[in-house]
Coordinates of C-alpha atoms in Angstrom, one line a residue:
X169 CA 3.3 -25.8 -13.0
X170 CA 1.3 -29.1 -12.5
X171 CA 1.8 -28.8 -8.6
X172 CA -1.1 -26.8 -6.9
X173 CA 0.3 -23.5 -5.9
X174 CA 1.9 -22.4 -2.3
X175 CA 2.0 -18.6 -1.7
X176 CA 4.2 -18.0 0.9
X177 CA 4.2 -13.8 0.1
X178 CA 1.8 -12.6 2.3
X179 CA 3.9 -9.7 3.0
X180 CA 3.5 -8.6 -0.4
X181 CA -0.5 -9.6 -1.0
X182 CA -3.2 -12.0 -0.4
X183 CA -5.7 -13.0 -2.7
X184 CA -9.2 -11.7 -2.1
X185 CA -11.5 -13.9 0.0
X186 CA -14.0 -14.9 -1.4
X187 CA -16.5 -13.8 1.0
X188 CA -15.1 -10.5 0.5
X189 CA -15.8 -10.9 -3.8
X190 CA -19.5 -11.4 -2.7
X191 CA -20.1 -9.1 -0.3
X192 CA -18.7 -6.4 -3.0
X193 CA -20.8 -7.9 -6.3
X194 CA -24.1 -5.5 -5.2
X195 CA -22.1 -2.5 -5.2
X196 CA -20.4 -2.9 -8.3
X197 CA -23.6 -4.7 -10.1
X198 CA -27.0 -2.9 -8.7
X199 CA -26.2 -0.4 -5.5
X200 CA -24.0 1.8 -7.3
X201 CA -25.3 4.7 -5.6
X202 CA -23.4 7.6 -3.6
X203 CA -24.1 8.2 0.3
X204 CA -27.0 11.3 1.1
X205 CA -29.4 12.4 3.2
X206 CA -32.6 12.7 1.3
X207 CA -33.2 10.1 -0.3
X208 CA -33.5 6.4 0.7
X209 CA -30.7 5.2 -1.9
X210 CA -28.3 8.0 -0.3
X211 CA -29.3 6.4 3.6
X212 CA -28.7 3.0 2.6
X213 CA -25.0 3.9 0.7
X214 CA -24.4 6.5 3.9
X215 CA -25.0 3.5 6.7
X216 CA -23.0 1.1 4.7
X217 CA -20.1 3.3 5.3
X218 CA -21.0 3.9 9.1
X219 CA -21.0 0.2 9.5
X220 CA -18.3 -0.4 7.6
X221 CA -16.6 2.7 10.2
X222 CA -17.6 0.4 13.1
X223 CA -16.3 -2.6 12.1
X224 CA -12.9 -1.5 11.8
X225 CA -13.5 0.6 14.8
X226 CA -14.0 -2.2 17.0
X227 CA -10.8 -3.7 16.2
X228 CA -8.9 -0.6 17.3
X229 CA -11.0 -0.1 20.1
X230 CA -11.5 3.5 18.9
X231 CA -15.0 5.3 17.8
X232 CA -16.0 5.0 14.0
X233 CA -15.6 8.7 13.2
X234 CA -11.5 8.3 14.0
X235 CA -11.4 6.0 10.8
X236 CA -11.1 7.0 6.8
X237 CA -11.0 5.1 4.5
X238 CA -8.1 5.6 1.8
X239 CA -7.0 4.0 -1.5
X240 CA -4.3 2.3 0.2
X241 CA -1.8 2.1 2.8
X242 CA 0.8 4.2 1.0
X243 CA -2.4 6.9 1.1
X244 CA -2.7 7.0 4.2
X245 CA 0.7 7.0 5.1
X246 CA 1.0 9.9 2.9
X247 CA -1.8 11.5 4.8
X248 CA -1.3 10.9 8.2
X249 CA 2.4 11.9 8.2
X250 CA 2.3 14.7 5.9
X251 CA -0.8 16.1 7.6
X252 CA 0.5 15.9 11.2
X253 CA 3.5 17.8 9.8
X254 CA 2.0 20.3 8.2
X255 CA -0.4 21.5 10.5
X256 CA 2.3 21.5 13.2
X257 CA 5.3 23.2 11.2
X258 CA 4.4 26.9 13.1
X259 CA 5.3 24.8 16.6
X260 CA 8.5 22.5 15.0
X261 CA 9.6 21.0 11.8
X262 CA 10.9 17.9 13.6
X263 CA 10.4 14.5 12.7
X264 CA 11.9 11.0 13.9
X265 CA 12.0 8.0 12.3
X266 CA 14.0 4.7 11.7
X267 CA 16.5 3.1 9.0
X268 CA 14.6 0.2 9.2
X269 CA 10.8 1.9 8.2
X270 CA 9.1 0.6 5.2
X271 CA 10.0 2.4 2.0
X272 CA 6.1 3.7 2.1
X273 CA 6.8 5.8 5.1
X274 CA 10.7 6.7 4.3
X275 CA 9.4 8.2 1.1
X276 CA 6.9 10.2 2.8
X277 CA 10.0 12.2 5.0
X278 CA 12.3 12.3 2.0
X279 CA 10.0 14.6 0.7
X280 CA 9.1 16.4 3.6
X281 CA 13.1 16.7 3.5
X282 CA 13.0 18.5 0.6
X283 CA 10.7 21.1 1.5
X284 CA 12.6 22.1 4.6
X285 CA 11.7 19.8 7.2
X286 CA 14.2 17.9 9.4
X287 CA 14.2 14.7 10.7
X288 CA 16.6 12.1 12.8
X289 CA 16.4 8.4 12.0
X290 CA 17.2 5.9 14.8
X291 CA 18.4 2.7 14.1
X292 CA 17.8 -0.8 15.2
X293 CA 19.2 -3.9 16.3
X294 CA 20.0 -7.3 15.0
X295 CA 16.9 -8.3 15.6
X296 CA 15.2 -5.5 14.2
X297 CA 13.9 -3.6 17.4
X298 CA 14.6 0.5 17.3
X299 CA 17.2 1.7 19.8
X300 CA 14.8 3.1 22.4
X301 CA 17.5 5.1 24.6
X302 CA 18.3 6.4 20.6
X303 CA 14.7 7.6 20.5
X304 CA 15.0 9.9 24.1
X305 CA 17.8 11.3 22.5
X306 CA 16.7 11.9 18.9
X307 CA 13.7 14.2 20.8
X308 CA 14.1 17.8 20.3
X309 CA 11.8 21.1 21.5
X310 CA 10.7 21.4 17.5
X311 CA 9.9 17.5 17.5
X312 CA 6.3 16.9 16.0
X313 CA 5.8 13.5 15.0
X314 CA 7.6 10.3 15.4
X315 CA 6.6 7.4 12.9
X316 CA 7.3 4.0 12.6
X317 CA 6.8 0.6 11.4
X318 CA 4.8 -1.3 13.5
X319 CA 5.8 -5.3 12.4
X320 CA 9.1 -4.7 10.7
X321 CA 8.5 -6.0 6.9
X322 CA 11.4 -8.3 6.5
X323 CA 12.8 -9.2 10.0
X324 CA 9.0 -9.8 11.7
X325 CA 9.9 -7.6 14.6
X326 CA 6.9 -6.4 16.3
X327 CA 8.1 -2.5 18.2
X328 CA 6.7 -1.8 21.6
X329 CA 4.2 0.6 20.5
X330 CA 3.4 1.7 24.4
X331 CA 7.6 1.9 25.3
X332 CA 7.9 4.3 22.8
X333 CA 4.7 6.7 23.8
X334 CA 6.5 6.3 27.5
X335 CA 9.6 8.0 26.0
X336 CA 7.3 10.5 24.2
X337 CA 5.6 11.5 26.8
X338 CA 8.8 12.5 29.1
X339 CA 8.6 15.5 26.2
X340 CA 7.6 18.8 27.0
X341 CA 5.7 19.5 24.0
X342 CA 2.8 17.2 22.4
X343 CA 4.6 14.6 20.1
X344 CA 2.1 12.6 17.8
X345 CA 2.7 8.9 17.4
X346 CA 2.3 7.1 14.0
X347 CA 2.6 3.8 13.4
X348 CA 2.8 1.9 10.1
X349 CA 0.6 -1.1 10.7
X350 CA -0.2 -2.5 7.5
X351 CA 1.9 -5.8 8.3
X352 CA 1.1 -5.5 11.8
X353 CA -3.2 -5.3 11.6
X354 CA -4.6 -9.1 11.9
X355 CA -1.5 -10.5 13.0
X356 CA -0.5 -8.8 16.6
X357 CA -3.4 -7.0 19.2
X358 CA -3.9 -3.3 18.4
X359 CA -5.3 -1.0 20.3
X360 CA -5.1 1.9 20.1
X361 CA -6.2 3.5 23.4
X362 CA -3.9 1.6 25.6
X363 CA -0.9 2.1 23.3
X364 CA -1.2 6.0 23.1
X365 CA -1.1 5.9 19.5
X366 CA -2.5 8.9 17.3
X367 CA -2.5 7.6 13.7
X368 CA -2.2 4.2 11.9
X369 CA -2.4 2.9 8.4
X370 CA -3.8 -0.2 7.0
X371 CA -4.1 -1.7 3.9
X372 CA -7.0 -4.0 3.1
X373 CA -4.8 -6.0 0.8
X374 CA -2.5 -7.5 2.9
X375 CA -5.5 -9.4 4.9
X376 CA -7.5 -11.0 1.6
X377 CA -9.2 -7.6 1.0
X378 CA -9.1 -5.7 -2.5
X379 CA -6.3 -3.9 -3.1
X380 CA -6.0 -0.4 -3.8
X381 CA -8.1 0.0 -0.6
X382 CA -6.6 1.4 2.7
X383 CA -7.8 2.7 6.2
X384 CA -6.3 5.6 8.1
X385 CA -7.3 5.7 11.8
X386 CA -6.8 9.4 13.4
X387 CA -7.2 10.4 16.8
X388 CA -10.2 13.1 17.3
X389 CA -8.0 15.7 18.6
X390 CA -5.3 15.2 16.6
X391 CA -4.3 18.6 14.7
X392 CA -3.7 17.2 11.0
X393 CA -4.0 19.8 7.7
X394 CA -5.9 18.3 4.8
X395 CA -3.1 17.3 2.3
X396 CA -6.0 16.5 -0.6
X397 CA -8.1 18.9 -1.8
X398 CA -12.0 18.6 -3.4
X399 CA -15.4 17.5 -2.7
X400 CA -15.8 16.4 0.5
X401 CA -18.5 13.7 0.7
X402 CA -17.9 11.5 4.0
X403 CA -14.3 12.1 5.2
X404 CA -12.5 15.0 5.5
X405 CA -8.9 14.0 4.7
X406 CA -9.9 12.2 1.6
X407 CA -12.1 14.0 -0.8
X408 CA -13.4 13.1 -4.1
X409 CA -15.3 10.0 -4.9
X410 CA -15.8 7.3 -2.6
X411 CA -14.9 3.2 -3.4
X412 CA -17.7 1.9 -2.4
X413 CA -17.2 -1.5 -3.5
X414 CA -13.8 -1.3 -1.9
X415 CA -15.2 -0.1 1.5
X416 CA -17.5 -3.0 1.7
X417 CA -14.7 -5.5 1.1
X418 CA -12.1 -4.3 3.2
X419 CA -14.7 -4.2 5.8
X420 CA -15.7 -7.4 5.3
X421 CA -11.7 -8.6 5.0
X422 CA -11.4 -7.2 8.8
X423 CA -14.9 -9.0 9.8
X424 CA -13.5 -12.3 8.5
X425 CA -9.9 -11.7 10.0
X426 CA -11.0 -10.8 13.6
X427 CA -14.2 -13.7 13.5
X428 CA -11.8 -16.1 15.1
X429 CA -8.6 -13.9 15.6
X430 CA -6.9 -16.0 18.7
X431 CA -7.5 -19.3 16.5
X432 CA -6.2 -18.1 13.4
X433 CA -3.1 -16.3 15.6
X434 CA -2.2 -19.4 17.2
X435 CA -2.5 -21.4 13.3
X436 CA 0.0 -19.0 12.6
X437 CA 2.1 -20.1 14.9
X438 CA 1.9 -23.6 14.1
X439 CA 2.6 -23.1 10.6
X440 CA 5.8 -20.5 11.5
X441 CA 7.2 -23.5 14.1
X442 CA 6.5 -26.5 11.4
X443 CA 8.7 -24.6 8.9
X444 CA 11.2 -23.1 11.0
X445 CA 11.9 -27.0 12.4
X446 CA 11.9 -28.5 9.4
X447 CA 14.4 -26.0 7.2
X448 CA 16.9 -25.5 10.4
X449 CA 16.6 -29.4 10.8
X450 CA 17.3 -30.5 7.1
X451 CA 18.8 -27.4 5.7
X452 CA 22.2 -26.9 7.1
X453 CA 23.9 -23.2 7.9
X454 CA 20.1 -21.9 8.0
X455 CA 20.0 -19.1 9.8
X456 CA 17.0 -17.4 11.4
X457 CA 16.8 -13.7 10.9
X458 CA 14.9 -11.7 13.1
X459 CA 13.6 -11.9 16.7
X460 CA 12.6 -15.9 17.5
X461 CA 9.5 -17.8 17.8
X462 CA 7.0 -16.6 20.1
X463 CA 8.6 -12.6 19.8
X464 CA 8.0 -11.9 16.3
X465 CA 5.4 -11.8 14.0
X466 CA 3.2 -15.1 13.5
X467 CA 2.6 -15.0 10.1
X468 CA 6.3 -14.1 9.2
X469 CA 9.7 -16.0 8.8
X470 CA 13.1 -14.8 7.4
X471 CA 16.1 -16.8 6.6
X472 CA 19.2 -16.8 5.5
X473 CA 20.5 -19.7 3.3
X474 CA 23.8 -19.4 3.9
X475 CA 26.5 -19.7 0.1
X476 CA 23.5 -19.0 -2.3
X477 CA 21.5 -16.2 -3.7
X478 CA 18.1 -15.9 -2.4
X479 CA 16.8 -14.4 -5.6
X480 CA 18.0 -18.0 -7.3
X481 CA 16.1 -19.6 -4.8
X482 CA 13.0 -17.8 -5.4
X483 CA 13.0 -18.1 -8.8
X484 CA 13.2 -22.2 -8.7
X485 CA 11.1 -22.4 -6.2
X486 CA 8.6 -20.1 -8.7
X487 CA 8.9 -23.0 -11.2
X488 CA 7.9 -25.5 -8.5
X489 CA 4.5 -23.1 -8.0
X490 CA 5.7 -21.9 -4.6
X491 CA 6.3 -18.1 -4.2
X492 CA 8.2 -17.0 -1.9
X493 CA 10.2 -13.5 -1.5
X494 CA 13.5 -12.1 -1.2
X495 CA 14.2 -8.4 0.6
X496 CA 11.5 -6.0 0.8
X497 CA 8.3 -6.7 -1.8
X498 CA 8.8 -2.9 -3.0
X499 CA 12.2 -3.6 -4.1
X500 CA 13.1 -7.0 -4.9
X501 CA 13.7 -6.4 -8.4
X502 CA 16.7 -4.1 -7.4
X503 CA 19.3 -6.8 -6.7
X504 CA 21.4 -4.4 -4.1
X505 CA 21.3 -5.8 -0.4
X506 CA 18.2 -5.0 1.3
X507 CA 18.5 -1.7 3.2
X508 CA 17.0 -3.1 6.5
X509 CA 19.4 -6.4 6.3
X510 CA 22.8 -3.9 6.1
X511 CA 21.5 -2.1 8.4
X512 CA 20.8 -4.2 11.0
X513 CA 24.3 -5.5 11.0
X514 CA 23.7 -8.6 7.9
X515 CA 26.7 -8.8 5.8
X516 CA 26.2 -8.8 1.7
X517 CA 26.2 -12.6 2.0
X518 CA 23.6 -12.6 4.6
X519 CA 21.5 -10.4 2.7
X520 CA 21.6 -11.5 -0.2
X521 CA 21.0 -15.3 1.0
X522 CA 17.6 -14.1 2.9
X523 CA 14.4 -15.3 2.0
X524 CA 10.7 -14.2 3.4
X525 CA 7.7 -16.8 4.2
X526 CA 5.0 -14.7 5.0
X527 CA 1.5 -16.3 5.7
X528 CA -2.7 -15.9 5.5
X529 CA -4.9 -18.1 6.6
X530 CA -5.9 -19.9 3.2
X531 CA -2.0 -21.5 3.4
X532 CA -2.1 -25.4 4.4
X533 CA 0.5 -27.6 6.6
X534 CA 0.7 -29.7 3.3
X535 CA 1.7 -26.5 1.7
X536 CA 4.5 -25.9 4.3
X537 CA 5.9 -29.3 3.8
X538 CA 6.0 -28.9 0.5
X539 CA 7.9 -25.8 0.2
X540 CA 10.1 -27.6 2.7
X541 CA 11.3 -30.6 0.2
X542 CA 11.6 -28.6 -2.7
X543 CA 13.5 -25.9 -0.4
X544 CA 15.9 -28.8 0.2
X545 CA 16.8 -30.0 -3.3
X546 CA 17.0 -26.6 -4.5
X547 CA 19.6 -25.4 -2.2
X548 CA 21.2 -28.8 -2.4
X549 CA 21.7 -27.8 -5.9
X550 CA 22.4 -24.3 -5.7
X551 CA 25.3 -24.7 -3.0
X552 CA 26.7 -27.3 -5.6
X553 CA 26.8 -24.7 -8.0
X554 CA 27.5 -21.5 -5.5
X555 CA 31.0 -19.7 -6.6
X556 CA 30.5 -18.2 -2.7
X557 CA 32.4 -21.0 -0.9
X558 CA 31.0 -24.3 0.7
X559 CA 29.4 -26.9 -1.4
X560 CA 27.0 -29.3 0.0
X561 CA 28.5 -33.0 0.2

């Protein structure tokens, strides 16, 4: 691996900034101390946090006391939904979600599933957009909650967060709105306010912050049952010692994301347009999957190679130093067709022929060309070798 590296897997992690490395060193080296009230160490550690609230706060367009930080986005997805549920059960033990959720959030209802709840999953187009006239439908007098994933994972699509509190609202009960946003926050406007939204989850890694770090915005109001249980320090739905270190950096991963968001969107956008006209230009039977450019994600491309196997195509373009992804980054080692492709009407070969590009803002146009050649001698040679049907001439 002479070639200097290309990660294209943005989707799955980023690598830590390096302003975010520094920002963490004093509170891992020297300001190792918890937050308080009495004593200057305790202030400093407790404003820290407050700040740390606000930063993320202002990016929601929500007050700092609606945001906790978690140890991930799988925590707080865990929380929020789970919570919301719980506290609600005496009113309904309703939920609706989608067949094209992250696994995070479907594992969260499977095991509300088990412990008596009941929920209705609503499916999606080709593109990846739920079935709105499915959702008025799926609502029922015991409906609670109704979760979803904010930029679909593998297709890009980004859901109309304010359609679907519209729908909601025509409910006669109070149901809260949750929305999975760890793909979505830094890449598409959030806020909070003006799409109605009760509860989202984030996670600090997937924006060149430390992993292992998450954030859970709440709506004050919002009637959710602890779900964790011990010393209470700072935040109420997640006892037990605090990460510091990890607070710091994932604030300062939001500061650095949001510094110049419109430029660093619209460098997104260049980059998603230079590849997807180069591989649909020299790549033949290339096929887009997802919404198109300009209605899906910025920092996210999908597509199929038509006659090959994307997981062969990942793993030569992993000797080239390029990394790339095939199906969902929870569950590419499992070499079934990915759930959200079959469901969204993809047939096996479709599927199995998809690969992800997914971006950050340390990935280079040379980069994207790059990827691009080696792209097109690799599935030159795969398709010569392919037992699925058309060879390359």
């Amino acid at each position: 691996m002479s070639e200097k590296e290309v990660y294209l897997d943005s989707c799955k992690t980023t690598k830590l900034a390096p302003e975010v490395l520094d920002a963490m060193m004093p509170f891992l080296k020297n300001k190792y101390w918890y937050p308080g009230s009495f004593t200057s160490i305790g202030t400093e550690i407790a404003e820290v946090i407050e700040q740390a609230q606000q930063t993320v706060a202002k990016t929601l367009n929500t007050e700092p006391e609606e945001i906790t930080f978690t140890s991930g986005g799988t925590d707080a997805n865990n929380i929020a939904i789970q919570g919301i549920m719980q506290a609600n059960k005496e009113r309904g033990k309703h939920f609706i979600c989608s067949t094209v959720s992250h696994p995070s959030v479907l594992a969260v209802f499977q095991g509300l599933e088990k412990l008596g709840f009941e929920g209705t999953y609503i499916s999606a187009n080709k593109d990846g957009y739920l079935d709105l006239d499915e959702l008025r439908d799926a609502i029922r007098p015991d409906t609670v909650l109704a979760a979803f994933t904010h930029v679909n994972h593998i297709l890009g699509a980004v859901q109309d967060a304010k359609a679907i509190r519209k729908i909601l609202d025509e409910a006669d009960q109070k149901i809260y709105l949750f929305m999975d946003s760890c793909e979505a926050y830094t890449k598409v406007p959030i806020d909070v306010q003006d799409m109605g939204i009760d509860a989202i989850s984030i996670s600090a890694h997937k924006f060149n912050g430390p992993k292992g770090n998450g954030i859970l915005y709440t709506k004050k109001g919002t009637k959710i049952r602890q779900t964790q249980f011990g010393i209470t320090r700072v935040f109420k739905l997640k006892p037990g010692a605090i990460n510091i270190p990890g607070i710091v950096g994932s604030a300062k991963a939001v500061e650095l994301a949001f510094k110049d968001f419109d430029k660093t969107i619209a460098y997104y956008r260049e980059l998603q347009k230079l590849l997807y006209n180069q591989l649909l230009s020299r790549i033949p039977d290339s096929i887009l999957n997802g919404p198109p450019l300009g209605e899906r994600s910025p920092a996210h491309l999908n597509v199929t190679f038509r006659y090959i196997e994307g997981e062969a195509i990942m793993m030569m373009l992993d000797f080239e130093n390029i990394h790339v992804d095939t199906g969902s980054a929870c569950s590419s080692e499992n070499l079934k067709p990915n759930y959200i492709m079959m469901n969204t009407g993809r047939t096996h070969e479709e599927s199995h022929g998809s690969v992800r590009f997914t971006f950050d803002r340390f990935v280079t146009r040379e980069g994207i060309l790059r990827t691009v050649d080696v792209l097109e001698r690799t599935v030159a040679e795969l398709r010569r070798r392919s037992p699925l049907g058309k060879k390359e001439s």
